[in-house]
Coordinates of C-alpha atoms and ligand atoms in Angstrom, one line a residue:
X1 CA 16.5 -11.5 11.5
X2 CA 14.4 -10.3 14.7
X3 CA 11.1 -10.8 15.1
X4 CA 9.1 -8.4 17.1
X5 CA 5.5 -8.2 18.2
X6 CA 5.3 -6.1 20.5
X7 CA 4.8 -2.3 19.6
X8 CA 7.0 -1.5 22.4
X9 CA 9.3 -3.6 21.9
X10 CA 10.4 -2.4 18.3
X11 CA 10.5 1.1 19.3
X12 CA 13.3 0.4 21.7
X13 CA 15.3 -1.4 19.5
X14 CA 14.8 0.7 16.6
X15 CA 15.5 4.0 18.7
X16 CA 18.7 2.4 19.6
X17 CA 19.8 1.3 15.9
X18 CA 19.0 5.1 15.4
X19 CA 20.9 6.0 18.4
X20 CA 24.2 4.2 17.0
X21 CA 23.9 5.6 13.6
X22 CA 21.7 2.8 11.8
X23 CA 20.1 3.7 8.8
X24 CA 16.7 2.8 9.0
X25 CA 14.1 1.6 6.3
X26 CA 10.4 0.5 7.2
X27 CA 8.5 -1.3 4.5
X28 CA 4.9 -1.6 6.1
X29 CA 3.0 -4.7 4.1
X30 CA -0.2 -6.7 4.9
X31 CA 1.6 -9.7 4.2
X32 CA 1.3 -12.2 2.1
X33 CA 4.2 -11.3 0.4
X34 CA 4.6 -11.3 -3.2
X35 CA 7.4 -10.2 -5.9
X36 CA 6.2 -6.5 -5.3
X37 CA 6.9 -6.8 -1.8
X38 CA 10.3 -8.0 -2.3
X39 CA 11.1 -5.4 -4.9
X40 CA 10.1 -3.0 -1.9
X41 CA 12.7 -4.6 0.3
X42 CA 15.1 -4.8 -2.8
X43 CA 14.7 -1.0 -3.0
X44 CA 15.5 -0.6 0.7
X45 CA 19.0 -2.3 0.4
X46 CA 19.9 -0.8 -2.6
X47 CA 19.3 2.8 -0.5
X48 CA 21.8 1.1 1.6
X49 CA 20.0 0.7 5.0
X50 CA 21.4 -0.5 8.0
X51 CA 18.0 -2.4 9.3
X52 CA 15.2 -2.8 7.1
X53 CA 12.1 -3.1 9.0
X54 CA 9.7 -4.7 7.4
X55 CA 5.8 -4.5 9.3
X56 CA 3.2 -7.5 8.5
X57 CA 0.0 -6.4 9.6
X58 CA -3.7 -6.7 8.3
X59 CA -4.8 -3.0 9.1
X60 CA -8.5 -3.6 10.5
X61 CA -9.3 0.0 10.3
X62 CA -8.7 0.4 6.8
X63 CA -11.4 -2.0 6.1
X64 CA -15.3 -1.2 5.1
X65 CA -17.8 -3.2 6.7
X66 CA -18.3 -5.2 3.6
X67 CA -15.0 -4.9 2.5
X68 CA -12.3 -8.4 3.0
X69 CA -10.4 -8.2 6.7
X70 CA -11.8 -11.7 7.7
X71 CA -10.7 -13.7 4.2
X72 CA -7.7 -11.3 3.7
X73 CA -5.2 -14.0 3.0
X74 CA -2.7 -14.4 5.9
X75 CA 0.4 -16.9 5.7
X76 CA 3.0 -15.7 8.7
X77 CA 5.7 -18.6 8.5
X78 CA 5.8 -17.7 4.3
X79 CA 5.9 -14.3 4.9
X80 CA 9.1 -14.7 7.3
X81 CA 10.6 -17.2 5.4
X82 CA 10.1 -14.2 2.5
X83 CA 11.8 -11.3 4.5
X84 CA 14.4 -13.4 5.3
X85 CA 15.3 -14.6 2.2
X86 CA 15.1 -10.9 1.2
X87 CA 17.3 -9.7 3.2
X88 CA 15.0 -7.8 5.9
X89 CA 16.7 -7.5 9.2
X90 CA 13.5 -7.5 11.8
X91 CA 9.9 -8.4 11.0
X92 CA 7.1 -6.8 12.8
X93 CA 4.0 -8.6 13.6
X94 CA 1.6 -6.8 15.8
X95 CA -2.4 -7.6 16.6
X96 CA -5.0 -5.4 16.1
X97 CA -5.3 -5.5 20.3
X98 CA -1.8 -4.3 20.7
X99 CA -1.5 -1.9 17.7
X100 CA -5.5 -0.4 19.0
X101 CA -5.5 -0.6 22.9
X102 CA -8.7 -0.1 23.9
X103 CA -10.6 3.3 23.5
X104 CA -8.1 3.8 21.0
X105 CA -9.7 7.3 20.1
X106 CA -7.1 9.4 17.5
X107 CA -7.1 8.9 14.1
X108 CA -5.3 10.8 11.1
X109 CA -7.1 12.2 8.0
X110 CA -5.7 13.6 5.0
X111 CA -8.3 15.5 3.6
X112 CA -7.3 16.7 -0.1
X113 CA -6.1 14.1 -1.9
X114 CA -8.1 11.5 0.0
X115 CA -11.3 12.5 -1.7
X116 CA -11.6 11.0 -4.8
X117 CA -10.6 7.7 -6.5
X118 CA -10.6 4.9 -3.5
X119 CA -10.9 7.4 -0.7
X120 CA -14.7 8.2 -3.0
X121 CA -15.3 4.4 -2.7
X122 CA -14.2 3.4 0.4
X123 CA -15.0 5.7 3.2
X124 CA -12.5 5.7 5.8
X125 CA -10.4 3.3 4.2
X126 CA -7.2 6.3 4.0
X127 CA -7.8 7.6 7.4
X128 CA -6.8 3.7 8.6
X129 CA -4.0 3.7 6.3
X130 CA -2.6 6.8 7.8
X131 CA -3.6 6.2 11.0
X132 CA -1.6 3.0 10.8
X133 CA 1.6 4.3 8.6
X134 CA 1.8 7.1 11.3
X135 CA 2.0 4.8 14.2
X136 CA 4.5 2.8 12.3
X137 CA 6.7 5.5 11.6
X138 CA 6.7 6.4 15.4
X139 CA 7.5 2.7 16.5
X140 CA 10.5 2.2 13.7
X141 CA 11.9 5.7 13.3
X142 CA 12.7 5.1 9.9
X143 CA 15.0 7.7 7.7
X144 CA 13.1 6.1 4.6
X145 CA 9.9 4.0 4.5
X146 CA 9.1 2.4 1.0
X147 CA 5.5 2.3 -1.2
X148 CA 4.2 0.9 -3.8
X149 CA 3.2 2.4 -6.8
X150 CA 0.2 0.5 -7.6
X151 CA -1.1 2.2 -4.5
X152 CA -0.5 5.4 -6.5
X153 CA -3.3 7.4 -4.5
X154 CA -2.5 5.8 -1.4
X155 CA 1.7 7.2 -2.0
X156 CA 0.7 10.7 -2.5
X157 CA -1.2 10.4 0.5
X158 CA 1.5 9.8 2.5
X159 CA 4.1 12.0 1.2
X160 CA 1.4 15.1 2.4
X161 CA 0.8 13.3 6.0
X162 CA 5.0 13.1 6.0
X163 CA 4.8 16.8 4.6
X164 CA 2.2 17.7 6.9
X165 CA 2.8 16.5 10.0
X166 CA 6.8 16.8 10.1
X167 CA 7.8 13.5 10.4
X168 CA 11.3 13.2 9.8
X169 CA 11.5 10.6 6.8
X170 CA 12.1 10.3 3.0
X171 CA 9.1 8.0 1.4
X172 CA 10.1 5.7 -1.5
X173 CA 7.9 5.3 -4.1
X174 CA 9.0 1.6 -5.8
X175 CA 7.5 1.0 -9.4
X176 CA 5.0 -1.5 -9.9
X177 CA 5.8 -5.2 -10.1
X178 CA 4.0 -7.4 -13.1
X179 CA 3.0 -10.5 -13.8
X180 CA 4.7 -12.0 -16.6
X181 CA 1.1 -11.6 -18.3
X182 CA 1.4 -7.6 -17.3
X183 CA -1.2 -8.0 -14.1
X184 CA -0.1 -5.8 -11.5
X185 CA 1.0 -7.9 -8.6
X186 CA -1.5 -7.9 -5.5
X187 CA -2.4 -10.1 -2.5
X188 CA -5.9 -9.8 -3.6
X189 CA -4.8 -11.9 -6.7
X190 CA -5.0 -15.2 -5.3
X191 CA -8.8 -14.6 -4.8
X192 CA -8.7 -15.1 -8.8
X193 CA -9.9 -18.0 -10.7
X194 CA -8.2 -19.0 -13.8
X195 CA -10.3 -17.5 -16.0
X196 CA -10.9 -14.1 -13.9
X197 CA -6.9 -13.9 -14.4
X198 CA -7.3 -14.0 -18.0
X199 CA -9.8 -11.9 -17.5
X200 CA -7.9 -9.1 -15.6
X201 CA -5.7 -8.6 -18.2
X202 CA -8.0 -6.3 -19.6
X203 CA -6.8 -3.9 -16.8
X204 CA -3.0 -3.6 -17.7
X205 CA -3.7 -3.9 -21.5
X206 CA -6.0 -1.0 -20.9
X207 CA -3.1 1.2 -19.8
X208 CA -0.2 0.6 -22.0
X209 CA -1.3 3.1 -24.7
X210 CA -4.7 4.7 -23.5
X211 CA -6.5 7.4 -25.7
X212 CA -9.5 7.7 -23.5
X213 CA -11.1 7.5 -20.0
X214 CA -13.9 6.4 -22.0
X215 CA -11.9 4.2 -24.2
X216 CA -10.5 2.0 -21.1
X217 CA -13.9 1.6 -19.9
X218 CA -15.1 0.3 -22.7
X219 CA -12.6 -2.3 -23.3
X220 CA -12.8 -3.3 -19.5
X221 CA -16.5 -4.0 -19.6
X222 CA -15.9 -5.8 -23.0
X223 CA -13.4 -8.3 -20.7
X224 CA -16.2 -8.6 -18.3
X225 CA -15.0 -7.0 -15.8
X226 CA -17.2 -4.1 -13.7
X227 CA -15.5 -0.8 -13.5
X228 CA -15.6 1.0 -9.7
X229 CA -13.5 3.9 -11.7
X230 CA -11.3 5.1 -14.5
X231 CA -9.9 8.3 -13.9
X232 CA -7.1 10.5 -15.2
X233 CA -5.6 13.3 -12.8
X234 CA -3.0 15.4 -12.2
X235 CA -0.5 13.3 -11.0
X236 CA 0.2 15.6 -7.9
X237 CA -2.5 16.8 -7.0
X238 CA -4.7 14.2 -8.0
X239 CA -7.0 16.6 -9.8
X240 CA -9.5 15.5 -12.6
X241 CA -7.8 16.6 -15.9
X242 CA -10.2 16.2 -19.1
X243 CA -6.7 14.7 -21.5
X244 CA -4.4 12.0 -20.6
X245 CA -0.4 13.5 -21.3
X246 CA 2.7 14.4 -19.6
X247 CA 2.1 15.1 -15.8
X248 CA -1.3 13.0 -15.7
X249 CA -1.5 9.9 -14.1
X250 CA -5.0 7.5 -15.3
X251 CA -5.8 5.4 -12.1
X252 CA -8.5 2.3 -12.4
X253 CA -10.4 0.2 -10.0
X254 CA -12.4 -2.4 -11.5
X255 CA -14.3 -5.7 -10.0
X256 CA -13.3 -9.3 -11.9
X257 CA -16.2 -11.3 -10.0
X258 CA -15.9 -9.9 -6.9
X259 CA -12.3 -9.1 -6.4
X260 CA -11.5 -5.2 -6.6
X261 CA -8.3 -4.6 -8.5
X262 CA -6.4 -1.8 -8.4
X263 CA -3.3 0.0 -11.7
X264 CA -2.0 3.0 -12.8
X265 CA 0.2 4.7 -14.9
X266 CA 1.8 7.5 -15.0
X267 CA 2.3 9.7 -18.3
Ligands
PAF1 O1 -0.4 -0.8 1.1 C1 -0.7 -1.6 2.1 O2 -0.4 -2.8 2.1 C2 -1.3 -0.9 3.3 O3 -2.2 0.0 3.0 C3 -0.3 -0.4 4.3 C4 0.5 0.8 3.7 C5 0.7 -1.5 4.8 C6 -1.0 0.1 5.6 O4 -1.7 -0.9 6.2

């Protein structure tokens, strides 16, 4: 498996994968890798690429001011160790200075699908994501890259910047990975205390057989949690719709102490 940290440096090599015929997969990550990560790797093999490119890389720009870059948790030798053992061919590993040279000055926004949900509660966080993703796709040349559906919002955005701005790619959309308990997998878990855990369960329970926006609020702030948001859309466009059914997807956010969580589901 190769290593690269230098943006350059994996452009040239992935060009010339591409250049001899190497299906490509990129599977950008934060790192700390969990189960969901490797199911996104898993997905990328079984969509038989060649090199599976996997980037590790704690997005600065898709962070608030109050939001968690500096305790984001960060463990490099596990997360190679991880994309080894899973079968990734070359790990990327950039820093902030060398993925944002300085008077780094273009940035991409989506502006449709970006406006409610997280893009509502967290100003700028979708223009870093893109901003990011799109510089990845030009540094791996991927044929396919591969999401997470837990970022549900974050997916769709993606497949419209892809759409949008012709970039040459399929995007995978990988279900989301569970706990055995039913909480969606997430770096952000291990910010959890025991009892936060149980009570983040609330969240998944919440979604397995929902009547009501207002019925999975309830039963989250009866857990103890504090809800950002709960709400149900069209699961393309990301509209409001007023009944959850077929085509709708119901999205929550909600704070256990003072970690933001993050599920969906899709009907
Ligand atoms: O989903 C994530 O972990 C990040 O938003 C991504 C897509 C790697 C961009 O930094």
């Amino acid at each position: 498996m190769k290593t690269f940290r230098e943006p350059k440096k994996l452009q040239t090599y992935c060009r010339r994968q591409k250049l001899a015929g190497k299906k490509i997969a990129l599977v950008p990550t934060m790192g700390y890798l969990h189960e969901g990560h490797l199911s996104l790797i898993e997905t990328a093999k079984r969509k038989g690429a060649d090199e599976i490119v996997v980037s590790v890389f704690v997005n600065p720009v898709q962070f608030g001011p109050n939001e968690d870059y500096d305790k984001y948790p960060r463990d490099e030798k596990a997360d190679l160790a991880k994309c080894r053992a899973a079968g990734a061919t070359a790990v990327f590993f950039p820093t902030p200075a060398n993925m944002y040279l300085d008077r780094h000055s273009v940035y991409v926004n989506e502006e449709d699908l970006s406006r409610g949900l997280c893009g509502a509660r967290r100003p700028g966080h979708f223009r870093g994501v893109c901003t990011v993703v799109a510089k990845l796709f030009n540094l791996a040349h991927p044929d396919f890259a591969v999401f997470g559906q837990k970022d549900y919002q974050q997916a769709q955005i993606i497949r419209r910047m892809v759409r949008d701005l012709n970039f040459d790619l399929d995007v995978v959309v990988a279900p989301i990975v569970r706990e055995p308990s039913g909480l969606a997998r997430s770096s952000r878990n291990t910010y959890l205390s025991a009892k936060e855990k149980e009570m983040a369960l609330a969240i998944s329970r919440s979604l397995k057989a929902p009547k009501s926006v207002k019925g999975i609020e309830k039963e989250l702030s009866a857990a103890g949690l504090k809800v950002d948001y709960v709400e149900c859309v069209d699961a393309e466009t990301l509209e409001p719709r007023r009944k959850i059914g077929p085509g709708t997807c119901v999205l929550v956010a909600a704070y256990c102490g003072k970690t933001r969580l993050i599920d969906n589901r899709v009907f």
